[in-house]
């Protein structure tokens, strides 16, 4: 086994497990949208850039990919759930079949904001897809496609970061507590 980075405590989900689950989600989406002319995948930067690329390449239903970027207001200590849009879609989504693609749903604030914002643009349909979900979310929107449930620890890899580091690890790992506390 290769040595882990000193910030990493242990691997929670291996690369093989992730790739297998991504393929299953892509197959599920293909089944659900069979016969659709076009699906628009919206990847949420930065975290979802790897998942979006992988699931998109495994899907066979005709689709396009666009991106949005969202940021939370203020620092974590005073975070009250407010988010702001910092990069918007290139094209309107009215009358399109849209799937929002997230790497992780944690508190659920980001997905709630995205869902309300995109619903206001009158898509033909709107679904949500996240590879990882933590228990503590207070989501008001349904999650249609979910890859894995995660424990409430700081995780990195497969798009997820700590201070913008570790995003390109091919697996999901738990960060050592002393790194972030
Ligand atoms: C992460 C993740 C989700 C969001 C989920 O993004 O990619 O977009 O947090 O958290 P929530 O459910 O508590 O709202 P982050 O703000 O860390 O930005 P990044 O994707 O650019 O790393």
CSV table of C-alpha atoms and ligand atoms in Angstrom, one decimal:
chain,number,residue,atom,x,y,z
A,1,UNK,CA,0.0,0.0,0.0
A,2,UNK,CA,1.3,3.5,-0.8
A,3,UNK,CA,2.1,5.9,2.0
A,4,UNK,CA,-0.7,8.3,2.9
A,5,UNK,CA,-0.1,12.0,3.0
A,6,UNK,CA,0.7,13.1,6.6
A,7,UNK,CA,-2.6,15.1,6.8
A,8,UNK,CA,-4.6,12.0,6.2
A,9,UNK,CA,-5.9,9.7,8.9
A,10,UNK,CA,-7.5,6.9,6.9
A,11,UNK,CA,-9.2,6.1,3.6
A,12,UNK,CA,-13.0,5.9,4.0
A,13,UNK,CA,-14.0,5.1,0.4
A,14,UNK,CA,-11.6,3.6,-2.1
A,15,UNK,CA,-11.1,4.7,-5.8
A,16,UNK,CA,-12.7,1.4,-7.0
A,17,UNK,CA,-15.7,1.9,-4.7
A,18,UNK,CA,-16.2,5.4,-6.0
A,19,UNK,CA,-15.9,4.5,-9.6
A,20,UNK,CA,-18.3,1.6,-9.3
A,21,UNK,CA,-20.9,3.8,-7.6
A,22,UNK,CA,-20.4,6.6,-10.1
A,23,UNK,CA,-21.1,4.0,-12.9
A,24,UNK,CA,-24.3,2.9,-11.0
A,25,UNK,CA,-25.6,6.5,-10.7
A,26,UNK,CA,-24.9,7.1,-14.4
A,27,UNK,CA,-26.8,4.0,-15.3
A,28,UNK,CA,-29.7,5.0,-13.1
A,29,UNK,CA,-29.8,8.4,-14.7
A,30,UNK,CA,-29.7,6.8,-18.2
A,31,UNK,CA,-32.7,4.7,-17.3
A,32,UNK,CA,-34.7,7.6,-15.9
A,33,UNK,CA,-34.1,9.8,-18.9
A,34,UNK,CA,-34.4,7.2,-21.6
A,35,UNK,CA,-35.8,8.9,-24.7
A,36,UNK,CA,-35.1,12.4,-23.5
A,37,UNK,CA,-33.7,14.7,-26.2
A,38,UNK,CA,-31.3,16.3,-23.9
A,39,UNK,CA,-30.3,16.5,-20.2
A,40,UNK,CA,-28.4,19.5,-18.8
A,41,UNK,CA,-25.9,18.5,-16.1
A,42,UNK,CA,-24.9,21.5,-13.9
A,43,UNK,CA,-21.7,20.8,-11.9
A,44,UNK,CA,-21.1,23.0,-8.9
A,45,UNK,CA,-17.6,24.3,-8.7
A,46,UNK,CA,-15.2,23.8,-7.4
A,47,UNK,CA,-15.9,20.5,-5.5
A,48,UNK,CA,-17.9,18.8,-8.2
A,49,UNK,CA,-15.6,19.2,-11.1
A,50,UNK,CA,-14.2,15.6,-10.9
A,51,UNK,CA,-17.5,13.9,-10.2
A,52,UNK,CA,-19.2,15.9,-13.0
A,53,UNK,CA,-16.5,14.9,-15.4
A,54,UNK,CA,-16.6,11.2,-14.4
A,55,UNK,CA,-20.4,10.8,-14.3
A,56,UNK,CA,-20.8,12.7,-17.6
A,57,UNK,CA,-18.4,10.4,-19.4
A,58,UNK,CA,-20.3,7.3,-18.1
A,59,UNK,CA,-23.7,8.6,-19.1
A,60,UNK,CA,-25.1,7.6,-22.5
A,61,UNK,CA,-28.2,9.7,-22.6
A,62,UNK,CA,-27.6,12.9,-24.7
A,63,UNK,CA,-26.5,15.7,-22.4
A,64,UNK,CA,-24.6,18.9,-22.0
A,65,UNK,CA,-22.5,20.1,-19.1
A,66,UNK,CA,-22.5,23.6,-17.6
A,67,UNK,CA,-21.2,24.9,-14.3
A,68,UNK,CA,-22.1,27.3,-11.5
A,69,UNK,CA,-20.1,28.4,-8.5
A,70,UNK,CA,-21.5,29.3,-5.1
A,71,UNK,CA,-19.9,30.7,-2.1
A,72,UNK,CA,-20.9,31.1,1.5
A,73,UNK,CA,-21.0,34.6,3.0
A,74,UNK,CA,-18.6,35.4,5.9
A,75,UNK,CA,-16.4,33.0,7.7
A,76,UNK,CA,-17.5,29.6,9.0
A,77,UNK,CA,-17.8,30.8,12.6
A,78,UNK,CA,-20.7,33.2,11.7
A,79,UNK,CA,-22.1,31.2,8.9
A,80,UNK,CA,-25.9,31.6,8.9
A,81,UNK,CA,-26.7,29.6,5.7
A,82,UNK,CA,-26.6,32.6,3.3
A,83,UNK,CA,-24.9,31.8,0.0
A,84,UNK,CA,-24.1,33.9,-3.1
A,85,UNK,CA,-23.8,33.1,-6.8
A,86,UNK,CA,-20.3,33.8,-8.1
A,87,UNK,CA,-20.4,32.1,-11.5
A,88,UNK,CA,-23.6,31.6,-13.4
A,89,UNK,CA,-24.6,29.3,-16.3
A,90,UNK,CA,-23.8,30.2,-19.9
A,91,UNK,CA,-27.2,29.4,-21.2
A,92,UNK,CA,-30.9,29.6,-20.0
A,93,UNK,CA,-32.4,26.3,-18.8
A,94,UNK,CA,-36.1,27.1,-19.5
A,95,UNK,CA,-37.9,24.0,-20.7
A,96,UNK,CA,-34.7,21.8,-20.3
A,97,UNK,CA,-34.3,18.7,-18.2
A,98,UNK,CA,-31.8,19.7,-15.5
A,99,UNK,CA,-29.7,17.7,-13.0
A,100,UNK,CA,-27.7,19.6,-10.4
A,101,UNK,CA,-24.5,17.7,-9.7
A,102,UNK,CA,-22.8,18.2,-6.3
A,103,UNK,CA,-19.8,16.5,-4.7
A,104,UNK,CA,-21.3,16.8,-1.2
A,105,UNK,CA,-24.4,17.9,0.7
A,106,UNK,CA,-23.3,18.9,4.2
A,107,UNK,CA,-25.7,21.4,5.9
A,108,UNK,CA,-27.8,21.4,2.7
A,109,UNK,CA,-27.8,25.2,2.4
A,110,UNK,CA,-26.0,25.2,-1.0
A,111,UNK,CA,-28.4,22.6,-2.5
A,112,UNK,CA,-31.4,24.4,-1.1
A,113,UNK,CA,-30.2,27.7,-2.7
A,114,UNK,CA,-29.4,26.1,-6.0
A,115,UNK,CA,-32.8,24.3,-6.2
A,116,UNK,CA,-34.8,27.4,-5.5
A,117,UNK,CA,-32.7,29.5,-7.9
A,118,UNK,CA,-32.9,27.0,-10.7
A,119,UNK,CA,-36.5,26.2,-10.2
A,120,UNK,CA,-37.2,30.0,-10.7
A,121,UNK,CA,-35.8,29.6,-14.2
A,122,UNK,CA,-38.6,27.2,-15.3
A,123,UNK,CA,-36.8,24.1,-16.4
A,124,UNK,CA,-38.9,21.2,-17.8
A,125,UNK,CA,-37.7,19.2,-14.8
A,126,UNK,CA,-35.2,19.6,-12.0
A,127,UNK,CA,-33.4,16.8,-10.1
A,128,UNK,CA,-30.5,16.7,-7.7
A,129,UNK,CA,-27.5,14.4,-7.6
A,130,UNK,CA,-24.8,14.2,-5.0
A,131,UNK,CA,-22.0,11.7,-4.6
A,132,UNK,CA,-21.7,12.2,-0.8
A,133,UNK,CA,-24.2,13.2,1.8
A,134,UNK,CA,-23.6,13.9,5.5
A,135,UNK,CA,-26.2,13.1,8.1
A,136,UNK,CA,-26.6,16.5,9.5
A,137,UNK,CA,-28.2,18.3,6.6
A,138,UNK,CA,-31.5,20.2,7.0
A,139,UNK,CA,-32.5,19.9,3.4
A,140,UNK,CA,-35.8,21.0,2.2
A,141,UNK,CA,-35.3,19.7,-1.3
A,142,UNK,CA,-35.3,16.1,-2.3
A,143,UNK,CA,-32.0,14.4,-3.2
A,144,UNK,CA,-32.8,12.2,-6.2
A,145,UNK,CA,-29.4,10.5,-6.7
A,146,UNK,CA,-27.1,9.9,-3.8
A,147,UNK,CA,-23.8,8.0,-3.9
A,148,UNK,CA,-22.7,7.5,-0.3
A,149,UNK,CA,-23.5,8.6,3.3
A,150,UNK,CA,-20.5,10.0,5.1
A,151,UNK,CA,-19.8,10.3,8.9
A,152,UNK,CA,-19.5,13.8,10.3
A,153,UNK,CA,-15.7,14.1,10.0
A,154,UNK,CA,-13.6,16.4,7.6
A,155,UNK,CA,-13.2,14.5,4.4
A,156,UNK,CA,-11.0,15.2,1.4
A,157,UNK,CA,-10.3,13.8,-2.0
A,158,UNK,CA,-12.3,13.3,-5.2
A,159,UNK,CA,-12.9,17.0,-5.5
A,160,UNK,CA,-13.3,17.7,-1.8
A,161,UNK,CA,-10.7,20.0,-0.2
A,162,UNK,CA,-9.1,21.3,3.0
A,163,UNK,CA,-7.9,24.9,2.3
A,164,UNK,CA,-7.9,24.0,-1.5
A,165,UNK,CA,-5.6,21.0,-0.9
A,166,UNK,CA,-6.2,17.2,-1.5
A,167,UNK,CA,-8.9,17.7,-4.2
A,168,UNK,CA,-7.2,15.4,-6.7
A,169,UNK,CA,-6.8,12.3,-4.4
A,170,UNK,CA,-8.7,9.5,-6.2
A,171,UNK,CA,-10.3,8.3,-2.9
A,172,UNK,CA,-12.2,9.8,0.0
A,173,UNK,CA,-10.1,10.2,3.1
A,174,UNK,CA,-10.6,11.4,6.7
A,175,UNK,CA,-8.4,14.3,7.6
A,176,UNK,CA,-6.5,14.2,10.9
A,177,UNK,CA,-8.3,16.3,13.5
A,178,UNK,CA,-5.1,18.3,14.4
A,179,UNK,CA,-4.9,19.5,10.8
A,180,UNK,CA,-8.2,21.5,10.9
A,181,UNK,CA,-8.7,22.1,14.7
B,1,LIG,C1,-18.8,22.5,-0.6
B,1,LIG,C2,-19.4,21.5,-1.5
B,1,LIG,C3,-20.8,21.9,-1.6
B,1,LIG,C4,-21.1,22.6,-0.3
B,1,LIG,C5,-21.9,21.8,0.6
B,1,LIG,O1,-18.4,23.6,-1.3
B,1,LIG,O2,-18.8,21.4,-2.8
B,1,LIG,O3,-21.0,22.9,-2.7
B,1,LIG,O4,-19.8,22.8,0.3
B,1,LIG,O5,-22.1,22.4,1.8
B,1,LIG,P1,-23.5,22.7,2.5
B,1,LIG,O6,-24.4,21.5,2.2
B,1,LIG,O7,-23.2,22.8,3.9
B,1,LIG,O8,-24.0,23.9,1.8
B,1,LIG,P2,-17.4,24.7,-0.8
B,1,LIG,O9,-18.2,25.9,-0.3
B,1,LIG,O10,-16.5,24.1,0.2
B,1,LIG,O11,-16.6,25.2,-2.0
B,1,LIG,P3,-15.8,24.4,-3.1
B,1,LIG,O12,-16.7,23.4,-3.7
B,1,LIG,O13,-15.3,25.4,-4.0
B,1,LIG,O14,-14.7,23.7,-2.3
